[in-house]
Amino acid sequence: MEGTDLASKYDIGDTLGVGAFSEVKLATNKHTGERYAIKIIDRAKCKGKESMIDTEIKILQQVRHDNIIQLHELYKEENRIYLVMELVTGGELFDDIVGRGKYGERDAANLVHKILKAIDYLHCLGIAHRDLKPENLLLSDKSATPKVMISDFGLSKIFNDEEVTKTACGTPGYVAPEVLKRQGYGREVDLWSIGVITYIFLCGYPPFYHTNNVVLFKQIMSGKFEFDRPWWDSISDAAKDFIRHLLVLDPQQRYTAREALAHPWIVHYCGVTRTEDLSPVIVKRNKSRRRTDTL
């Protein structure tokens, strides 16, 4: 809504958060009383990052999923862009993990199940998030059973059918090995990140860690990780098998979101995910095995 007076429709309230070139404020619709979060992007602060902002807005305008943060309205002014977003009040999943230490298998599987359904939806639209981590997963509210919501599409990428990218991006501990090798990568990077997140859910620490990023990246590119004793002794073999199918060096052998949803560990706790509840898929074949890719 270019040129529309935002203030005539919304009461702008407290600051909820501040980023490198934006801030988020609480807003209340004057007519309905509904509350939203307004992300205010300062155009002057994002010089050189315009394409990243444009991609994020394009994605937010396109997606509609229960586990993805929703954009309700867009306002543009000469110096600022206003994104009227769905308000979530449960905080970051990262803080919830820190508070709990770790999750039980049922809770972890239920969270991962919701994340996978949202990622399957994005991948079917040709979108890779590219920066999945607990800090970018929000909880809808502070109830005992909040929704988990994927947010922050600033590093996301819209892929064409056969497109790969060599741009290094993401957060060090969650980044896929093919990103570090800069040999080209696709949507499979998100499943690696989900593998790391699942590992953390179950034990409270990451599978790859070092204070020196050079050493950390070598660990990731080796693909070697352990289920350390005694922390993993009580965790099921099914959970470990699920992680092993995601933390796979070869992205062509790594589970897709749909394959991960069908894994026995997810099915045991969450039931069978019905095909009609997911986006359409196109089945491709390669020399190594039958594979289902989402487009």
PDB file of C-alpha atoms in Angstrom:
ATOM      1  CA  MET A   1       0.000   0.000   0.000  1.00  0.00           C
ATOM      2  CA  GLU A   2       2.236   2.718  -1.299  1.00  0.00           C
ATOM      3  CA  GLY A   3       1.485   6.120   0.162  1.00  0.00           C
ATOM      4  CA  THR A   4      -1.215   4.871   2.539  1.00  0.00           C
ATOM      5  CA  ASP A   5      -1.152   6.419   5.998  1.00  0.00           C
ATOM      6  CA  LEU A   6      -0.204   3.601   8.363  1.00  0.00           C
ATOM      7  CA  ALA A   7      -0.974   5.744  11.405  1.00  0.00           C
ATOM      8  CA  SER A   8      -4.615   6.119  10.383  1.00  0.00           C
ATOM      9  CA  LYS A   9      -5.153   2.379  10.754  1.00  0.00           C
ATOM     10  CA  TYR A  10      -2.733   1.322  13.523  1.00  0.00           C
ATOM     11  CA  ASP A  11      -1.703   2.516  16.952  1.00  0.00           C
ATOM     12  CA  ILE A  12       2.049   1.933  17.163  1.00  0.00           C
ATOM     13  CA  GLY A  13       3.243   0.766  20.571  1.00  0.00           C
ATOM     14  CA  ASP A  14       6.315  -0.606  22.311  1.00  0.00           C
ATOM     15  CA  THR A  15       9.462  -1.821  20.579  1.00  0.00           C
ATOM     16  CA  LEU A  16       9.605  -5.627  20.511  1.00  0.00           C
ATOM     17  CA  GLY A  17      13.038  -6.003  18.945  1.00  0.00           C
ATOM     18  CA  VAL A  18      15.811  -4.262  17.025  1.00  0.00           C
ATOM     19  CA  GLY A  19      17.883  -5.598  14.118  1.00  0.00           C
ATOM     20  CA  ALA A  20      20.743  -4.337  11.957  1.00  0.00           C
ATOM     21  CA  PHE A  21      18.502  -2.284   9.683  1.00  0.00           C
ATOM     22  CA  SER A  22      15.044  -2.710  11.157  1.00  0.00           C
ATOM     23  CA  GLU A  23      13.029  -2.609  14.347  1.00  0.00           C
ATOM     24  CA  VAL A  24       9.840  -4.393  15.325  1.00  0.00           C
ATOM     25  CA  LYS A  25       7.051  -2.613  17.168  1.00  0.00           C
ATOM     26  CA  LEU A  26       3.732  -3.698  18.619  1.00  0.00           C
ATOM     27  CA  ALA A  27       0.757  -2.360  16.669  1.00  0.00           C
ATOM     28  CA  THR A  28      -3.000  -2.449  17.284  1.00  0.00           C
ATOM     29  CA  ASN A  29      -5.607  -2.121  14.560  1.00  0.00           C
ATOM     30  CA  LYS A  30      -7.749   0.862  15.588  1.00  0.00           C
ATOM     31  CA  HIS A  31     -10.895  -0.616  14.074  1.00  0.00           C
ATOM     32  CA  THR A  32     -10.694  -4.288  15.120  1.00  0.00           C
ATOM     33  CA  GLY A  33      -8.446  -4.199  18.179  1.00  0.00           C
ATOM     34  CA  GLU A  34      -6.278  -6.975  16.680  1.00  0.00           C
ATOM     35  CA  ARG A  35      -2.605  -6.831  17.574  1.00  0.00           C
ATOM     36  CA  TYR A  36       0.263  -7.229  15.117  1.00  0.00           C
ATOM     37  CA  ALA A  37       4.025  -6.851  14.955  1.00  0.00           C
ATOM     38  CA  ILE A  38       5.207  -4.176  12.544  1.00  0.00           C
ATOM     39  CA  LYS A  39       8.695  -4.596  11.128  1.00  0.00           C
ATOM     40  CA  ILE A  40      10.022  -1.177  10.162  1.00  0.00           C
ATOM     41  CA  ILE A  41      12.868  -1.356   7.647  1.00  0.00           C
ATOM     42  CA  ASP A  42      15.087   1.720   7.334  1.00  0.00           C
ATOM     43  CA  ARG A  43      15.988   2.005   3.639  1.00  0.00           C
ATOM     44  CA  ALA A  44      19.078   4.096   4.419  1.00  0.00           C
ATOM     45  CA  LYS A  45      20.540   1.343   6.614  1.00  0.00           C
ATOM     46  CA  CYS A  46      20.115  -1.416   4.041  1.00  0.00           C
ATOM     47  CA  LYS A  47      21.984   0.100   1.119  1.00  0.00           C
ATOM     48  CA  GLY A  48      23.443  -2.764  -0.893  1.00  0.00           C
ATOM     49  CA  LYS A  49      21.000  -5.200   0.725  1.00  0.00           C
ATOM     50  CA  GLU A  50      17.968  -4.135  -1.295  1.00  0.00           C
ATOM     51  CA  SER A  51      17.733  -7.444  -3.174  1.00  0.00           C
ATOM     52  CA  MET A  52      17.709  -9.348   0.127  1.00  0.00           C
ATOM     53  CA  ILE A  53      14.855  -7.177   1.416  1.00  0.00           C
ATOM     54  CA  ASP A  54      12.948  -7.562  -1.866  1.00  0.00           C
ATOM     55  CA  THR A  55      13.309 -11.361  -1.735  1.00  0.00           C
ATOM     56  CA  GLU A  56      12.087 -11.501   1.858  1.00  0.00           C
ATOM     57  CA  ILE A  57       9.031  -9.410   1.015  1.00  0.00           C
ATOM     58  CA  LYS A  58       8.302 -11.448  -2.112  1.00  0.00           C
ATOM     59  CA  ILE A  59       8.421 -14.669  -0.084  1.00  0.00           C
ATOM     60  CA  LEU A  60       6.261 -13.309   2.736  1.00  0.00           C
ATOM     61  CA  GLN A  61       3.652 -12.143   0.203  1.00  0.00           C
ATOM     62  CA  GLN A  62       3.594 -15.614  -1.330  1.00  0.00           C
ATOM     63  CA  VAL A  63       3.502 -18.010   1.625  1.00  0.00           C
ATOM     64  CA  ARG A  64       0.465 -19.046   3.644  1.00  0.00           C
ATOM     65  CA  HIS A  65       1.175 -21.803   6.140  1.00  0.00           C
ATOM     66  CA  ASP A  66       0.192 -22.425   9.742  1.00  0.00           C
ATOM     67  CA  ASN A  67       3.829 -22.762  10.830  1.00  0.00           C
ATOM     68  CA  ILE A  68       5.252 -19.797   8.922  1.00  0.00           C
ATOM     69  CA  ILE A  69       5.016 -16.228  10.168  1.00  0.00           C
ATOM     70  CA  GLN A  70       2.406 -14.347   8.124  1.00  0.00           C
ATOM     71  CA  LEU A  71       2.569 -10.968   6.415  1.00  0.00           C
ATOM     72  CA  HIS A  72      -0.783  -9.147   6.613  1.00  0.00           C
ATOM     73  CA  GLU A  73      -0.025  -5.822   4.966  1.00  0.00           C
ATOM     74  CA  LEU A  74       2.813  -3.912   3.352  1.00  0.00           C
ATOM     75  CA  TYR A  75       3.305  -0.153   3.434  1.00  0.00           C
ATOM     76  CA  LYS A  76       6.065   1.705   1.585  1.00  0.00           C
ATOM     77  CA  GLU A  77       7.370   5.212   2.144  1.00  0.00           C
ATOM     78  CA  GLU A  78      10.368   6.980   0.686  1.00  0.00           C
ATOM     79  CA  ASN A  79      12.621   6.183   3.659  1.00  0.00           C
ATOM     80  CA  ARG A  80      10.925   3.183   5.262  1.00  0.00           C
ATOM     81  CA  ILE A  81       9.122  -0.063   4.552  1.00  0.00           C
ATOM     82  CA  TYR A  82       6.506  -1.312   7.018  1.00  0.00           C
ATOM     83  CA  LEU A  83       5.670  -5.015   7.210  1.00  0.00           C
ATOM     84  CA  VAL A  84       2.535  -5.699   9.255  1.00  0.00           C
ATOM     85  CA  MET A  85       3.215  -9.203  10.558  1.00  0.00           C
ATOM     86  CA  GLU A  86       1.409 -11.825  12.596  1.00  0.00           C
ATOM     87  CA  LEU A  87       2.192 -11.241  16.284  1.00  0.00           C
ATOM     88  CA  VAL A  88       3.797 -14.130  18.144  1.00  0.00           C
ATOM     89  CA  THR A  89       4.361 -13.815  21.885  1.00  0.00           C
ATOM     90  CA  GLY A  90       6.101 -17.044  22.914  1.00  0.00           C
ATOM     91  CA  GLY A  91       9.624 -15.883  22.123  1.00  0.00           C
ATOM     92  CA  GLU A  92      12.401 -17.727  20.318  1.00  0.00           C
ATOM     93  CA  LEU A  93      12.640 -21.493  20.433  1.00  0.00           C
ATOM     94  CA  PHE A  94      16.313 -20.936  21.322  1.00  0.00           C
ATOM     95  CA  ASP A  95      15.320 -19.429  24.681  1.00  0.00           C
ATOM     96  CA  ASP A  96      12.927 -22.306  25.329  1.00  0.00           C
ATOM     97  CA  ILE A  97      15.736 -24.820  24.726  1.00  0.00           C
ATOM     98  CA  VAL A  98      18.057 -22.908  27.052  1.00  0.00           C
ATOM     99  CA  GLY A  99      15.368 -22.884  29.725  1.00  0.00           C
ATOM    100  CA  ARG A 100      14.588 -26.592  29.426  1.00  0.00           C
ATOM    101  CA  GLY A 101      18.087 -27.878  28.686  1.00  0.00           C
ATOM    102  CA  LYS A 102      16.664 -30.365  26.170  1.00  0.00           C
ATOM    103  CA  TYR A 103      13.375 -31.878  25.006  1.00  0.00           C
ATOM    104  CA  GLY A 104      11.927 -35.337  25.481  1.00  0.00           C
ATOM    105  CA  GLU A 105      11.539 -37.346  22.300  1.00  0.00           C
ATOM    106  CA  ARG A 106       7.788 -36.774  21.967  1.00  0.00           C
ATOM    107  CA  ASP A 107       8.111 -32.995  22.261  1.00  0.00           C
ATOM    108  CA  ALA A 108      11.121 -32.941  19.947  1.00  0.00           C
ATOM    109  CA  ALA A 109       9.393 -35.067  17.300  1.00  0.00           C
ATOM    110  CA  ASN A 110       6.280 -32.889  17.402  1.00  0.00           C
ATOM    111  CA  LEU A 111       8.322 -29.734  16.899  1.00  0.00           C
ATOM    112  CA  VAL A 112      10.370 -31.273  14.077  1.00  0.00           C
ATOM    113  CA  HIS A 113       7.175 -32.570  12.438  1.00  0.00           C
ATOM    114  CA  LYS A 114       5.765 -29.030  12.239  1.00  0.00           C
ATOM    115  CA  ILE A 115       9.044 -27.602  10.945  1.00  0.00           C
ATOM    116  CA  LEU A 116       9.257 -30.311   8.269  1.00  0.00           C
ATOM    117  CA  LYS A 117       5.720 -29.640   7.043  1.00  0.00           C
ATOM    118  CA  ALA A 118       6.507 -25.941   6.698  1.00  0.00           C
ATOM    119  CA  ILE A 119       9.802 -26.663   4.910  1.00  0.00           C
ATOM    120  CA  ASP A 120       8.098 -29.137   2.569  1.00  0.00           C
ATOM    121  CA  TYR A 121       5.619 -26.364   1.730  1.00  0.00           C
ATOM    122  CA  LEU A 122       8.423 -23.860   1.057  1.00  0.00           C
ATOM    123  CA  HIS A 123      10.400 -26.323  -1.039  1.00  0.00           C
ATOM    124  CA  CYS A 124       7.300 -27.060  -3.118  1.00  0.00           C
ATOM    125  CA  LEU A 125       7.194 -23.331  -3.887  1.00  0.00           C
ATOM    126  CA  GLY A 126      10.859 -23.421  -4.873  1.00  0.00           C
ATOM    127  CA  ILE A 127      11.983 -21.578  -1.730  1.00  0.00           C
ATOM    128  CA  ALA A 128      14.958 -22.501   0.447  1.00  0.00           C
ATOM    129  CA  HIS A 129      15.139 -20.801   3.842  1.00  0.00           C
ATOM    130  CA  ARG A 130      18.956 -21.159   4.115  1.00  0.00           C
ATOM    131  CA  ASP A 131      19.176 -20.007   7.746  1.00  0.00           C
ATOM    132  CA  LEU A 132      17.157 -22.431   9.844  1.00  0.00           C
ATOM    133  CA  LYS A 133      18.160 -22.300  13.517  1.00  0.00           C
ATOM    134  CA  PRO A 134      16.337 -22.114  16.873  1.00  0.00           C
ATOM    135  CA  GLU A 135      16.684 -18.306  16.889  1.00  0.00           C
ATOM    136  CA  ASN A 136      14.586 -18.158  13.686  1.00  0.00           C
ATOM    137  CA  LEU A 137      11.909 -20.469  15.059  1.00  0.00           C
ATOM    138  CA  LEU A 138       9.327 -18.600  17.125  1.00  0.00           C
ATOM    139  CA  LEU A 139       6.650 -19.858  19.502  1.00  0.00           C
ATOM    140  CA  SER A 140       3.155 -18.523  18.896  1.00  0.00           C
ATOM    141  CA  ASP A 141       2.382 -17.960  22.589  1.00  0.00           C
ATOM    142  CA  LYS A 142       3.389 -18.976  26.116  1.00  0.00           C
ATOM    143  CA  SER A 143       0.861 -21.802  26.443  1.00  0.00           C
ATOM    144  CA  ALA A 144       1.817 -25.428  27.085  1.00  0.00           C
ATOM    145  CA  THR A 145       1.225 -26.257  23.409  1.00  0.00           C
ATOM    146  CA  PRO A 146       2.320 -23.296  21.267  1.00  0.00           C
ATOM    147  CA  LYS A 147       2.717 -23.394  17.496  1.00  0.00           C
ATOM    148  CA  VAL A 148       6.256 -23.225  16.166  1.00  0.00           C
ATOM    149  CA  MET A 149       6.641 -20.569  13.471  1.00  0.00           C
ATOM    150  CA  ILE A 150       9.443 -20.184  10.917  1.00  0.00           C
ATOM    151  CA  SER A 151      10.573 -16.574  10.624  1.00  0.00           C
ATOM    152  CA  ASP A 152      13.347 -14.400   9.164  1.00  0.00           C
ATOM    153  CA  PHE A 153      13.488 -14.951   5.417  1.00  0.00           C
ATOM    154  CA  GLY A 154      16.316 -12.458   4.931  1.00  0.00           C
ATOM    155  CA  LEU A 155      18.715 -15.121   3.635  1.00  0.00           C
ATOM    156  CA  SER A 156      16.103 -17.137   1.773  1.00  0.00           C
ATOM    157  CA  LYS A 157      16.397 -17.938  -1.905  1.00  0.00           C
ATOM    158  CA  ILE A 158      13.798 -18.577  -4.578  1.00  0.00           C
ATOM    159  CA  PHE A 159      15.128 -21.352  -6.804  1.00  0.00           C
ATOM    160  CA  ASN A 160      14.218 -22.183 -10.360  1.00  0.00           C
ATOM    161  CA  ASP A 161      13.759 -25.868 -11.231  1.00  0.00           C
ATOM    162  CA  GLU A 162      17.435 -26.741 -11.715  1.00  0.00           C
ATOM    163  CA  GLU A 163      19.066 -23.727 -10.113  1.00  0.00           C
ATOM    164  CA  VAL A 164      21.891 -24.042  -7.616  1.00  0.00           C
ATOM    165  CA  THR A 165      23.760 -21.300  -5.838  1.00  0.00           C
ATOM    166  CA  LYS A 166      27.311 -20.878  -4.583  1.00  0.00           C
ATOM    167  CA  THR A 167      26.674 -17.974  -2.224  1.00  0.00           C
ATOM    168  CA  ALA A 168      28.059 -18.697   1.249  1.00  0.00           C
ATOM    169  CA  CYS A 169      25.392 -17.862   3.806  1.00  0.00           C
ATOM    170  CA  GLY A 170      23.791 -19.179   6.961  1.00  0.00           C
ATOM    171  CA  THR A 171      24.853 -19.522  10.587  1.00  0.00           C
ATOM    172  CA  PRO A 172      28.146 -21.405  11.224  1.00  0.00           C
ATOM    173  CA  GLY A 173      26.886 -24.248  13.425  1.00  0.00           C
ATOM    174  CA  TYR A 174      23.873 -25.001  11.211  1.00  0.00           C
ATOM    175  CA  VAL A 175      25.326 -24.552   7.733  1.00  0.00           C
ATOM    176  CA  ALA A 176      25.424 -27.545   5.359  1.00  0.00           C
ATOM    177  CA  PRO A 177      28.794 -28.856   4.111  1.00  0.00           C
ATOM    178  CA  GLU A 178      27.982 -28.156   0.454  1.00  0.00           C
ATOM    179  CA  VAL A 179      27.566 -24.462   1.288  1.00  0.00           C
ATOM    180  CA  LEU A 180      31.070 -24.380   2.779  1.00  0.00           C
ATOM    181  CA  LYS A 181      32.540 -26.168  -0.239  1.00  0.00           C
ATOM    182  CA  ARG A 182      30.998 -23.574  -2.572  1.00  0.00           C
ATOM    183  CA  GLN A 183      30.383 -26.174  -5.237  1.00  0.00           C
ATOM    184  CA  GLY A 184      26.732 -25.304  -5.623  1.00  0.00           C
ATOM    185  CA  TYR A 185      23.789 -26.248  -3.443  1.00  0.00           C
ATOM    186  CA  GLY A 186      20.009 -26.383  -3.406  1.00  0.00           C
ATOM    187  CA  ARG A 187      17.099 -26.771  -1.026  1.00  0.00           C
ATOM    188  CA  GLU A 188      18.738 -29.778   0.647  1.00  0.00           C
ATOM    189  CA  VAL A 189      20.654 -27.367   2.920  1.00  0.00           C
ATOM    190  CA  ASP A 190      17.506 -26.870   4.996  1.00  0.00           C
ATOM    191  CA  LEU A 191      17.321 -30.589   5.842  1.00  0.00           C
ATOM    192  CA  TRP A 192      20.902 -30.565   7.135  1.00  0.00           C
ATOM    193  CA  SER A 193      19.963 -27.655   9.402  1.00  0.00           C
ATOM    194  CA  ILE A 194      16.922 -29.580  10.652  1.00  0.00           C
ATOM    195  CA  GLY A 195      19.252 -32.476  11.467  1.00  0.00           C
ATOM    196  CA  VAL A 196      21.399 -30.165  13.595  1.00  0.00           C
ATOM    197  CA  ILE A 197      18.309 -28.688  15.268  1.00  0.00           C
ATOM    198  CA  THR A 198      16.910 -32.153  16.064  1.00  0.00           C
ATOM    199  CA  TYR A 199      20.240 -33.196  17.586  1.00  0.00           C
ATOM    200  CA  ILE A 200      20.192 -30.102  19.814  1.00  0.00           C
ATOM    201  CA  PHE A 201      16.565 -30.685  20.799  1.00  0.00           C
ATOM    202  CA  LEU A 202      17.402 -34.127  22.132  1.00  0.00           C
ATOM    203  CA  CYS A 203      20.622 -33.487  24.035  1.00  0.00           C
ATOM    204  CA  GLY A 204      20.969 -29.723  24.489  1.00  0.00           C
ATOM    205  CA  TYR A 205      24.232 -29.241  22.568  1.00  0.00           C
ATOM    206  CA  PRO A 206      25.184 -29.244  18.844  1.00  0.00           C
ATOM    207  CA  PRO A 207      26.738 -32.113  16.858  1.00  0.00           C
ATOM    208  CA  PHE A 208      29.499 -29.820  15.543  1.00  0.00           C
ATOM    209  CA  TYR A 209      31.116 -27.220  17.764  1.00  0.00           C
ATOM    210  CA  HIS A 210      34.334 -25.230  18.080  1.00  0.00           C
ATOM    211  CA  THR A 211      35.087 -21.622  19.020  1.00  0.00           C
ATOM    212  CA  ASN A 212      37.290 -21.358  15.914  1.00  0.00           C
ATOM    213  CA  ASN A 213      35.121 -21.311  12.775  1.00  0.00           C
ATOM    214  CA  VAL A 214      37.898 -22.788  10.629  1.00  0.00           C
ATOM    215  CA  VAL A 215      37.984 -25.865  12.849  1.00  0.00           C
ATOM    216  CA  LEU A 216      34.180 -25.931  13.043  1.00  0.00           C
ATOM    217  CA  PHE A 217      33.850 -25.864   9.257  1.00  0.00           C
ATOM    218  CA  LYS A 218      36.332 -28.728   8.933  1.00  0.00           C
ATOM    219  CA  GLN A 219      34.191 -30.749  11.343  1.00  0.00           C
ATOM    220  CA  ILE A 220      31.074 -30.040   9.307  1.00  0.00           C
ATOM    221  CA  MET A 221      32.739 -30.856   5.982  1.00  0.00           C
ATOM    222  CA  SER A 222      33.956 -34.163   7.408  1.00  0.00           C
ATOM    223  CA  GLY A 223      30.368 -35.025   8.360  1.00  0.00           C
ATOM    224  CA  LYS A 224      31.585 -36.903  11.433  1.00  0.00           C
ATOM    225  CA  PHE A 225      29.601 -36.580  14.645  1.00  0.00           C
ATOM    226  CA  GLU A 226      28.935 -38.744  17.696  1.00  0.00           C
ATOM    227  CA  PHE A 227      26.028 -39.699  19.921  1.00  0.00           C
ATOM    228  CA  ASP A 228      28.070 -39.230  23.075  1.00  0.00           C
ATOM    229  CA  ARG A 229      27.645 -41.321  26.186  1.00  0.00           C
ATOM    230  CA  PRO A 230      26.006 -40.942  28.642  1.00  0.00           C
ATOM    231  CA  TRP A 231      23.892 -38.117  27.154  1.00  0.00           C
ATOM    232  CA  TRP A 232      22.515 -40.229  24.311  1.00  0.00           C
ATOM    233  CA  ASP A 233      22.185 -43.552  26.151  1.00  0.00           C
ATOM    234  CA  SER A 234      18.483 -43.110  26.874  1.00  0.00           C
ATOM    235  CA  ILE A 235      17.580 -41.748  23.434  1.00  0.00           C
ATOM    236  CA  SER A 236      16.012 -44.215  20.991  1.00  0.00           C
ATOM    237  CA  ASP A 237      17.764 -45.773  18.030  1.00  0.00           C
ATOM    238  CA  ALA A 238      14.949 -44.435  15.853  1.00  0.00           C
ATOM    239  CA  ALA A 239      15.779 -40.845  16.815  1.00  0.00           C
ATOM    240  CA  LYS A 240      19.451 -41.432  16.061  1.00  0.00           C
ATOM    241  CA  ASP A 241      18.575 -43.041  12.721  1.00  0.00           C
ATOM    242  CA  PHE A 242      16.443 -40.028  11.830  1.00  0.00           C
ATOM    243  CA  ILE A 243      19.358 -37.669  12.463  1.00  0.00           C
ATOM    244  CA  ARG A 244      21.745 -39.904  10.500  1.00  0.00           C
ATOM    245  CA  HIS A 245      19.493 -39.539   7.449  1.00  0.00           C
ATOM    246  CA  LEU A 246      19.682 -35.740   7.644  1.00  0.00           C
ATOM    247  CA  LEU A 247      23.334 -35.148   8.564  1.00  0.00           C
ATOM    248  CA  VAL A 248      24.468 -36.754   5.305  1.00  0.00           C
ATOM    249  CA  LEU A 249      27.376 -35.231   3.377  1.00  0.00           C
ATOM    250  CA  ASP A 250      25.962 -36.013  -0.064  1.00  0.00           C
ATOM    251  CA  PRO A 251      22.868 -33.803  -0.487  1.00  0.00           C
ATOM    252  CA  GLN A 252      21.493 -36.238  -3.076  1.00  0.00           C
ATOM    253  CA  GLN A 253      21.415 -38.979  -0.425  1.00  0.00           C
ATOM    254  CA  ARG A 254      20.053 -36.746   2.312  1.00  0.00           C
ATOM    255  CA  TYR A 255      16.376 -37.096   3.191  1.00  0.00           C
ATOM    256  CA  THR A 256      13.960 -34.652   1.594  1.00  0.00           C
ATOM    257  CA  ALA A 257      11.379 -33.057   3.896  1.00  0.00           C
ATOM    258  CA  ARG A 258       8.779 -35.530   2.680  1.00  0.00           C
ATOM    259  CA  GLU A 259      11.023 -38.525   3.301  1.00  0.00           C
ATOM    260  CA  ALA A 260      11.798 -37.210   6.778  1.00  0.00           C
ATOM    261  CA  LEU A 261       8.077 -36.893   7.523  1.00  0.00           C
ATOM    262  CA  ALA A 262       7.677 -40.590   6.695  1.00  0.00           C
ATOM    263  CA  HIS A 263      10.511 -41.726   8.989  1.00  0.00           C
ATOM    264  CA  PRO A 264       9.364 -44.171  11.733  1.00  0.00           C
ATOM    265  CA  TRP A 265      10.496 -41.818  14.528  1.00  0.00           C
ATOM    266  CA  ILE A 266       8.210 -39.026  13.279  1.00  0.00           C
ATOM    267  CA  VAL A 267       5.357 -41.408  12.470  1.00  0.00           C
ATOM    268  CA  HIS A 268       5.562 -43.021  15.931  1.00  0.00           C
ATOM    269  CA  TYR A 269       4.942 -39.728  17.734  1.00  0.00           C
ATOM    270  CA  CYS A 270       3.019 -37.710  15.134  1.00  0.00           C
ATOM    271  CA  GLY A 271       1.228 -40.267  12.989  1.00  0.00           C
ATOM    272  CA  VAL A 272       1.313 -40.605   9.225  1.00  0.00           C
ATOM    273  CA  THR A 273       1.383 -37.268   7.415  1.00  0.00           C
ATOM    274  CA  ARG A 274      -1.302 -37.420   4.754  1.00  0.00           C
ATOM    275  CA  THR A 275      -0.242 -36.536   1.229  1.00  0.00           C
ATOM    276  CA  GLU A 276      -3.335 -34.346   0.804  1.00  0.00           C
ATOM    277  CA  ASP A 277      -2.112 -32.203   3.714  1.00  0.00           C
ATOM    278  CA  LEU A 278       1.104 -31.422   1.852  1.00  0.00           C
ATOM    279  CA  SER A 279       1.921 -29.573  -1.364  1.00  0.00           C
ATOM    280  CA  PRO A 280       2.165 -31.509  -4.660  1.00  0.00           C
ATOM    281  CA  VAL A 281       5.494 -33.130  -5.527  1.00  0.00           C
ATOM    282  CA  ILE A 282       7.274 -34.118  -8.670  1.00  0.00           C
ATOM    283  CA  VAL A 283       9.110 -37.441  -8.566  1.00  0.00           C
ATOM    284  CA  LYS A 284      12.589 -37.486 -10.083  1.00  0.00           C
ATOM    285  CA  ARG A 285      15.037 -40.311 -10.511  1.00  0.00           C
ATOM    286  CA  ASN A 286      18.796 -40.341 -10.370  1.00  0.00           C
ATOM    287  CA  LYS A 287      21.336 -43.100 -10.801  1.00  0.00           C
ATOM    288  CA  SER A 288      21.846 -43.714  -7.108  1.00  0.00           C
ATOM    289  CA  ARG A 289      18.263 -44.246  -5.955  1.00  0.00           C
ATOM    290  CA  ARG A 290      14.648 -43.280  -6.402  1.00  0.00           C
ATOM    291  CA  ARG A 291      14.155 -39.856  -4.968  1.00  0.00           C
ATOM    292  CA  THR A 292      11.268 -37.469  -4.342  1.00  0.00           C
ATOM    293  CA  ASP A 293      12.167 -33.827  -4.868  1.00  0.00           C
ATOM    294  CA  THR A 294       9.889 -30.951  -4.011  1.00  0.00           C
ATOM    295  CA  LEU A 295       9.738 -28.083  -6.436  1.00  0.00           C
TER     296      LEU A 295
END
